[in-house]
């Protein structure tokens, strides 16, 4: 698969991430690409997450130095926090994948990922490697190095605690091992059938002065980045800021640095560099051990004769250059430059080829009416369409007239992102039968055009897209998805049941096709649960939804089990769409199941008010235990209004994302004083819109307890919060996911009780996860415990403790 597709990766990246608008083929961009033909250097930037990469360095390497520049992000950033919406885990990783592609579309790097899953914050590389399957990730990194032949590999991080996050340290360790293993024919020899061992000239660490940690020093190798690129119309600092600002789910909008900046590099391995990061590397065509003078001459000719008003005049010379490069011995450079030349020929002709569908979603094997469109805007170029999807066309394409070639085609596979086809472990996606690295599916629906331009046949693949006009945003392109015929959504994927309790769950089954369907719903039998009715047969008209309800009970109080509904004995998948304006729409198909857990809980809460923070699923989770949650805005926080609620919850990071926490917090404190309960979830210790965090002083630092099994100690077992209405025991801290808590409180005023303490291995006990104080007639709680992860994950103990935090004190 990789041979067939890797060469197309560049084209795919540039066409997929620009789902929202067409890519510019301006004369100045073409000139830049022509200049780039003369350079054969390659740099691989290596780190762990979306946002780790140095976008200024990448844009400078790609556009000033004109090297092929790639970023390997080991993970897709699944485990971070989301400042845009409620997506977490897999869905956050899907969003960040697109954000990275959008960033690369701007800085012109290439993007790759490994199969490592971002399971959340870890403090050491040892902890990270206990989740990641190190040898598998190493194999993938080695594969990429052997595929790209980087002259220099640049790490963002050092391999020790100076790297901060355990993933960062692990990325540096893996990079170094991969650098060595890629050169060793005894390592991963199965890759050597199609690839050759490769030894990069050197490995460097791109040091930084960031977050209070300065790893730069004057004796390190320095690169001064000053240049303004007139062809792009920006300095690298400006491109960097635009690229970095694509990380919108992380709230990384950046200011432009328009002046000089210095990048620092510490030596890691290979040959030392004294003047430049590519010291001793020949980045001209002369690096090939065969005659290339004619190629160099041809590139000079292109540069000298380039006419900004008539890029099409360069087509003939580009075709001649293509013939010269084609005659070379096989190499990574040859393969890569041929693709670049072909893209340039298309750009010079102002040629657009598109595959357009009239809606965004279809089902497997559904015949789709596709409009394949080609327009040639070079008056003097001889352009012919030879074939579409292998079918001969042999038609001349006259200038400036869109030619449409309708085609009916169907696709047998749904467009599930390839890394999500199978369930994944906590540390790694389970990827089969596909070679590593792709940001997106290489085999999504597309059309293959073969064009002949000035006698040269060029094969181009274009993704099938839905094109429409939004009255506000203008013309929009979105990816086309192929779904299963029947998909279903479940009313809740968690059921928390008390002894004897029954719960009704509904399944909304959708027929996505234009044909009526018949189906039979059954359930994969699970431990001790009763499901009624246990099966149902039904008909669904085309494009309609049928709702099936069933009642579940857990008579034996089984602690945890899974109900898997089946349609015609097969697993059912949901149809999820994630839409944000800064990235293309994302569709994926998670398997539908229902996790049932026994939950013994006393819950006096009926109605809760919720103030939105950065986005979390706590309100939805509380509905699982029968609590009504009303989302309020800051104008609705009057005492009269709040009186109807048992408590007010403030969403995660509200002090960070709300512009006026300093105005609404006093209203909440007033409500507490009058007898209400206020619970504030975690915030980070920067850019808060209030300096007062609660009724009495405390501060926030970056302390976390990332080990989700870390022992939790009760500093005062008699504290009401641990006893009413639920008696909290050690068992309530079992089964937590990802972490205990983050951004703990510190310098806590003595008015607060701190009933819990906990710690990660080899650190000291920390009491900053939970602060409680009686305030006036009511109660104020600040908690850094990660309830926003535990409640959606259905952790029973987290529900019991959360209810205690919200319930009125026994005495009051
Ligand atoms: Zn990171």
Coordinates of N, CA, C and O in Angstrom, one line a residue, residues 571-689:
X571 N -22.1 -6.1 14.8 CA -21.9 -4.9 15.7 C -22.6 -3.7 15.0 O -22.7 -3.7 13.8
X572 N -23.0 -2.8 15.8 CA -23.7 -1.6 15.3 C -22.7 -0.4 15.5 O -22.0 -0.3 16.5
X573 N -22.7 0.5 14.5 CA -21.8 1.7 14.7 C -22.6 3.0 14.6 O -23.6 3.0 13.9
X574 N -22.2 3.9 15.4 CA -22.8 5.2 15.4 C -22.2 6.1 14.2 O -21.2 5.7 13.7
X575 N -22.9 7.1 13.9 CA -22.4 8.0 12.8 C -22.2 9.3 13.5 O -23.1 10.1 13.8
X576 N -20.9 9.7 13.7 CA -20.6 10.9 14.4 C -20.0 11.9 13.4 O -19.1 11.6 12.7
X577 N -20.5 13.1 13.6 CA -19.9 14.2 12.7 C -19.4 15.3 13.7 O -20.1 15.7 14.6
X578 N -18.2 15.7 13.4 CA -17.6 16.8 14.2 C -17.4 18.0 13.3 O -16.7 17.8 12.3
X579 N -18.0 19.1 13.6 CA -17.9 20.3 12.7 C -17.3 21.5 13.4 O -17.9 21.9 14.4
X580 N -16.3 22.0 12.9 CA -15.7 23.3 13.3 C -15.3 24.0 12.1 O -14.8 23.4 11.1
X581 N -15.4 25.4 12.1 CA -15.1 26.1 10.9 C -13.7 26.1 10.5 O -13.4 26.3 9.3
X582 N -12.8 25.9 11.4 CA -11.3 26.0 11.0 C -10.8 24.8 10.4 O -9.6 24.7 10.0
X583 N -11.6 23.7 10.4 CA -11.1 22.4 9.9 C -12.2 21.8 9.1 O -13.4 22.1 9.2
X584 N -11.9 20.8 8.2 CA -12.9 20.1 7.5 C -13.8 19.3 8.4 O -13.3 18.9 9.5
X585 N -15.0 19.0 8.0 CA -15.9 18.2 8.8 C -15.2 16.8 9.0 O -14.6 16.3 8.1
X586 N -15.4 16.2 10.2 CA -14.8 14.9 10.5 C -16.0 13.9 10.7 O -16.9 14.2 11.5
X587 N -16.0 12.8 10.1 CA -16.9 11.8 10.4 C -16.2 10.5 10.9 O -15.1 10.2 10.4
X588 N -16.8 9.9 11.8 CA -16.2 8.6 12.3 C -17.4 7.7 12.8 O -18.5 8.2 13.0
X589 N -17.1 6.4 13.0 CA -18.2 5.5 13.3 C -17.8 4.7 14.6 O -17.2 3.6 14.4
X590 N -18.0 5.2 15.8 CA -17.7 4.4 17.0 C -18.7 3.2 17.2 O -19.9 3.4 16.9
X591 N -18.2 2.1 17.6 CA -19.0 1.0 17.9 C -20.0 1.3 19.0 O -19.6 2.0 20.0
X592 N -21.3 0.9 18.9 CA -22.3 1.2 19.9 C -22.3 0.2 21.0 O -22.3 -1.0 20.7
X593 N -22.1 0.6 22.3 CA -22.3 -0.4 23.4 C -22.8 0.4 24.6 O -22.8 1.7 24.6
X594 N -23.2 -0.3 25.6 CA -23.7 0.3 26.8 C -23.0 -0.3 28.0 O -23.0 -1.5 28.1
X595 N -22.3 0.5 28.7 CA -21.6 0.0 29.9 C -22.6 0.1 31.1 O -23.1 1.2 31.4
X596 N -22.8 -1.0 31.8 CA -23.7 -1.0 32.9 C -22.8 -1.2 34.2 O -22.0 -2.1 34.2
X597 N -23.0 -0.3 35.1 CA -22.3 -0.5 36.4 C -23.2 -0.4 37.5 O -24.2 0.3 37.5
X598 N -22.9 -1.2 38.6 CA -23.7 -1.1 39.8 C -23.2 0.2 40.6 O -22.1 0.4 40.7
X599 N -24.2 0.9 41.0 CA -23.9 2.2 41.7 C -24.9 2.3 42.9 O -26.1 2.5 42.7
X600 N -24.3 2.2 44.1 CA -25.1 2.4 45.3 C -24.9 3.8 45.7 O -23.8 4.2 46.1
X601 N -25.9 4.6 45.6 CA -25.7 6.0 45.8 C -27.0 6.6 46.5 O -28.1 6.3 46.2
X602 N -26.7 7.5 47.5 CA -27.8 8.3 48.1 C -27.7 9.6 47.4 O -26.7 10.3 47.4
X603 N -28.7 10.0 46.7 CA -28.7 11.2 45.9 C -29.8 12.2 46.2 O -30.9 12.0 45.6
X604 N -29.6 13.2 47.0 CA -30.7 14.1 47.4 C -30.8 15.2 46.3 O -31.7 16.1 46.5
X605 N -30.0 15.2 45.3 CA -30.0 16.4 44.3 C -31.1 16.2 43.3 O -31.3 15.1 42.8
X606 N -31.8 17.3 43.0 CA -32.8 17.3 41.9 C -32.4 18.1 40.8 O -32.5 17.7 39.6
X607 N -31.9 19.4 41.1 CA -31.8 20.4 40.1 C -30.5 21.2 40.3 O -30.3 21.7 41.4
X608 N -29.7 21.2 39.3 CA -28.4 21.9 39.4 C -28.2 22.9 38.4 O -28.7 22.7 37.2
X609 N -27.6 24.1 38.7 CA -27.3 25.1 37.7 C -25.8 24.9 37.3 O -25.0 24.5 38.1
X610 N -25.6 25.1 36.0 CA -24.2 24.9 35.5 C -23.7 26.1 34.7 O -24.5 26.6 33.9
X611 N -22.5 26.5 35.0 CA -21.9 27.6 34.3 C -20.8 27.1 33.4 O -19.9 26.4 33.9
X612 N -20.9 27.3 32.1 CA -20.0 26.7 31.2 C -18.6 27.2 31.3 O -18.3 28.4 31.5
X613 N -17.7 26.3 31.2 CA -16.3 26.6 31.2 C -15.8 26.3 29.8 O -16.5 26.7 28.8
X614 N -14.7 25.6 29.7 CA -14.1 25.3 28.4 C -14.8 24.2 27.7 O -14.6 23.9 26.5
X615 N -15.7 23.5 28.4 CA -16.5 22.4 27.8 C -16.2 21.1 28.5 O -15.1 20.7 28.5
X616 N -17.2 20.5 29.1 CA -17.0 19.2 29.7 C -18.4 18.5 29.7 O -19.4 19.1 29.3
X617 N -18.3 17.2 29.9 CA -19.5 16.4 29.8 C -20.2 16.1 31.2 O -21.0 15.2 31.4
X618 N -19.8 16.9 32.2 CA -20.4 16.7 33.5 C -21.9 16.9 33.5 O -22.6 16.1 34.1
X619 N -22.5 18.0 32.9 CA -23.9 18.1 32.9 C -24.6 16.8 32.3 O -25.6 16.3 33.0
X620 N -24.2 16.3 31.2 CA -24.8 15.1 30.6 C -24.6 13.9 31.6 O -25.5 13.1 31.7
X621 N -23.5 13.9 32.2 CA -23.2 12.7 33.1 C -24.2 12.7 34.3 O -24.7 11.7 34.8
X622 N -24.5 13.9 34.8 CA -25.4 14.0 36.0 C -26.8 13.6 35.7 O -27.5 13.1 36.5
X623 N -27.1 13.7 34.4 CA -28.5 13.2 34.0 C -28.5 11.7 34.2 O -29.6 11.1 34.4
X624 N -27.4 11.0 34.1 CA -27.3 9.5 34.3 C -27.8 9.2 35.7 O -28.3 8.0 35.9
X625 N -27.7 10.1 36.7 CA -28.2 9.7 38.0 C -29.4 10.6 38.3 O -29.8 10.8 39.5
X626 N -30.1 11.0 37.3 CA -31.4 11.6 37.5 C -31.4 13.0 37.9 O -32.4 13.5 38.5
X627 N -30.3 13.7 37.7 CA -30.3 15.1 38.1 C -30.6 16.0 36.9 O -30.0 15.8 35.9
X628 N -31.5 17.0 37.1 CA -31.7 17.9 36.0 C -30.6 19.0 36.1 O -30.4 19.6 37.1
X629 N -30.0 19.3 34.9 CA -29.0 20.3 34.9 C -29.4 21.5 34.0 O -29.7 21.2 32.8
X630 N -29.4 22.7 34.5 CA -29.7 23.9 33.6 C -28.4 24.6 33.4 O -27.7 25.0 34.3
X631 N -28.2 24.9 32.1 CA -27.0 25.7 31.8 C -27.4 27.2 31.9 O -28.3 27.7 31.3
X632 N -26.7 27.9 32.7 CA -27.0 29.4 32.9 C -25.9 30.2 32.4 O -24.7 29.8 32.3
X633 N -26.2 31.4 32.0 CA -25.2 32.4 31.6 C -25.0 33.4 32.8 O -25.8 33.4 33.7
X634 N -24.0 34.2 32.6 CA -23.7 35.1 33.8 C -24.8 36.1 34.2 O -24.8 36.6 35.3
X635 N -25.7 36.3 33.3 CA -26.8 37.3 33.6 C -27.9 36.6 34.5 O -28.8 37.3 35.0
X636 N -27.8 35.3 34.6 CA -28.9 34.6 35.3 C -28.5 34.2 36.7 O -29.2 33.4 37.3
X637 N -27.5 34.8 37.2 CA -27.0 34.4 38.5 C -27.5 35.3 39.7 O -26.8 35.6 40.6
X638 N -28.8 35.6 39.6 CA -29.3 36.4 40.7 C -29.8 35.4 41.8 O -30.1 34.2 41.5
X639 N -29.8 35.9 43.0 CA -30.2 35.0 44.1 C -31.6 34.4 44.0 O -31.8 33.3 44.3
X640 N -32.5 35.3 43.5 CA -33.8 34.8 43.3 C -33.9 33.6 42.3 O -34.5 32.7 42.5
X641 N -33.1 33.8 41.2 CA -33.1 32.7 40.3 C -32.4 31.5 40.8 O -32.8 30.3 40.6
X642 N -31.3 31.7 41.5 CA -30.4 30.5 41.9 C -31.1 29.7 43.1 O -30.8 28.6 43.3
X643 N -32.1 30.4 43.7 CA -32.7 29.7 44.9 C -33.3 28.4 44.5 O -33.4 27.5 45.4
X644 N -33.8 28.2 43.3 CA -34.4 27.0 42.9 C -33.5 25.8 42.7 O -33.9 24.7 42.6
X645 N -32.1 26.1 42.8 CA -31.2 25.0 42.6 C -30.6 24.4 43.8 O -30.4 25.2 44.8
X646 N -30.2 23.1 43.8 CA -29.6 22.5 44.9 C -28.1 23.0 45.0 O -27.5 23.0 46.1
X647 N -27.5 23.3 43.9 CA -26.1 23.7 43.8 C -25.8 24.3 42.5 O -26.6 24.2 41.5
X648 N -24.7 25.1 42.4 CA -24.2 25.6 41.2 C -22.8 25.0 40.9 O -22.0 25.0 41.8
X649 N -22.6 24.5 39.7 CA -21.3 23.9 39.3 C -20.7 24.9 38.3 O -21.4 25.3 37.4
X650 N -19.4 25.1 38.4 CA -18.7 25.9 37.4 C -17.9 25.0 36.6 O -17.1 24.2 37.1
X651 N -18.0 25.1 35.3 CA -17.3 24.2 34.3 C -15.8 24.3 34.4 O -15.3 25.3 34.8
X652 N -15.1 23.3 33.8 CA -13.7 23.4 33.9 C -13.1 24.6 33.2 O -13.7 25.1 32.2
X653 N -12.1 25.2 33.8 CA -11.4 26.3 33.2 C -12.2 27.6 33.0 O -11.9 28.4 32.1
X654 N -13.3 27.7 33.7 CA -14.2 28.8 33.5 C -13.5 30.1 33.8 O -13.7 31.1 33.1
X655 N -12.6 30.1 34.9 CA -11.9 31.3 35.2 C -10.9 31.7 34.0 O -10.6 32.9 33.9
X656 N -10.5 30.7 33.2 CA -9.6 31.0 32.1 C -10.4 31.5 30.8 O -9.9 32.3 30.1
X657 N -11.5 30.8 30.6 CA -12.2 31.1 29.3 C -13.3 32.2 29.4 O -13.6 32.8 28.4
X658 N -13.8 32.4 30.6 CA -14.9 33.4 30.7 C -14.2 34.8 30.9 O -13.3 34.9 31.7
X659 N -14.6 35.8 30.1 CA -13.9 37.0 30.2 C -14.2 37.8 31.5 O -13.5 38.8 31.8
X660 N -15.3 37.4 32.2 CA -15.7 38.2 33.3 C -16.0 37.4 34.6 O -17.0 37.6 35.3
X661 N -15.1 36.4 34.9 CA -15.3 35.7 36.1 C -15.3 36.6 37.3 O -16.0 36.3 38.4
X662 N -14.5 37.7 37.3 CA -14.5 38.6 38.4 C -15.9 39.3 38.7 O -16.1 39.8 39.7
X663 N -16.8 39.2 37.7 CA -18.1 39.8 37.9 C -19.1 38.8 38.4 O -19.9 39.0 39.2
X664 N -19.0 37.5 37.8 CA -20.0 36.6 38.3 C -19.6 35.8 39.5 O -20.5 35.2 40.2
X665 N -18.4 35.7 39.8 CA -18.0 34.9 41.0 C -18.6 35.5 42.3 O -19.1 34.8 43.1
X666 N -18.5 36.8 42.5 CA -19.1 37.4 43.7 C -20.6 37.1 43.8 O -21.1 36.8 44.9
X667 N -21.3 37.0 42.7 CA -22.8 36.6 42.7 C -22.9 35.2 43.3 O -23.8 34.8 44.0
X668 N -22.0 34.3 42.8 CA -22.1 32.9 43.3 C -21.7 32.8 44.8 O -22.3 32.1 45.5
X669 N -20.7 33.6 45.2 CA -20.3 33.6 46.6 C -21.5 34.1 47.5 O -21.7 33.6 48.6
X670 N -22.2 35.1 46.9 CA -23.3 35.6 47.6 C -24.4 34.5 47.8 O -25.0 34.3 48.8
X671 N -24.6 33.7 46.7 CA -25.5 32.6 46.8 C -25.1 31.6 47.8 O -25.9 31.1 48.6
X672 N -23.8 31.3 47.9 CA -23.3 30.4 48.9 C -23.6 30.9 50.3 O -24.0 30.2 51.2
X673 N -23.3 32.2 50.5 CA -23.5 32.8 51.8 C -24.9 32.7 52.3 O -25.2 32.5 53.4
X674 N -25.8 32.8 51.3 CA -27.3 32.6 51.6 C -27.7 31.2 51.8 O -28.9 30.9 52.0
X675 N -26.8 30.3 51.7 CA -27.1 28.9 51.9 C -27.0 27.9 50.8 O -27.2 26.7 50.9
X676 N -26.5 28.4 49.6 CA -26.3 27.6 48.5 C -24.9 26.8 48.5 O -24.1 27.1 49.3
X677 N -24.8 25.9 47.6 CA -23.5 25.2 47.4 C -22.9 25.6 46.1 O -23.6 25.5 45.1
X678 N -21.7 26.0 46.1 CA -21.0 26.3 44.8 C -19.8 25.4 44.7 O -19.0 25.3 45.6
X679 N -19.7 24.8 43.5 CA -18.5 23.9 43.3 C -17.8 24.4 42.0 O -18.4 24.5 40.9
X680 N -16.5 24.7 42.2 CA -15.7 25.2 41.0 C -14.8 24.1 40.6 O -14.0 23.6 41.5
X681 N -14.8 23.7 39.3 CA -13.8 22.7 38.8 C -12.5 23.4 38.4 O -12.4 24.6 38.4
X682 N -11.5 22.6 38.1 CA -10.2 23.0 37.9 C -10.0 24.2 36.9 O -10.8 24.3 35.9
X683 N -9.0 25.0 37.2 CA -8.6 26.0 36.2 C -7.0 25.9 36.1 O -6.4 25.3 36.9
X684 N -6.5 26.5 35.1 CA -5.0 26.6 35.0 C -4.5 27.9 35.5 O -5.3 28.9 35.5
X685 N -3.2 27.9 35.8 CA -2.7 29.1 36.6 C -2.2 30.2 35.6 O -1.1 30.7 35.9
X686 N -2.9 30.4 34.6 CA -2.5 31.6 33.7 C -3.7 32.2 33.1 O -4.7 31.5 32.9
X687 N -3.6 33.5 32.9 CA -4.7 34.2 32.2 C -6.1 33.9 32.8 O -7.0 33.5 32.1
X688 N -6.3 34.2 34.1 CA -7.6 34.1 34.7 C -8.2 35.4 34.7 O -7.6 36.5 34.9
X689 N -9.6 35.5 34.6 CA -10.2 36.8 34.5 C -10.7 37.2 36.0 O -11.5 38.1 36.1

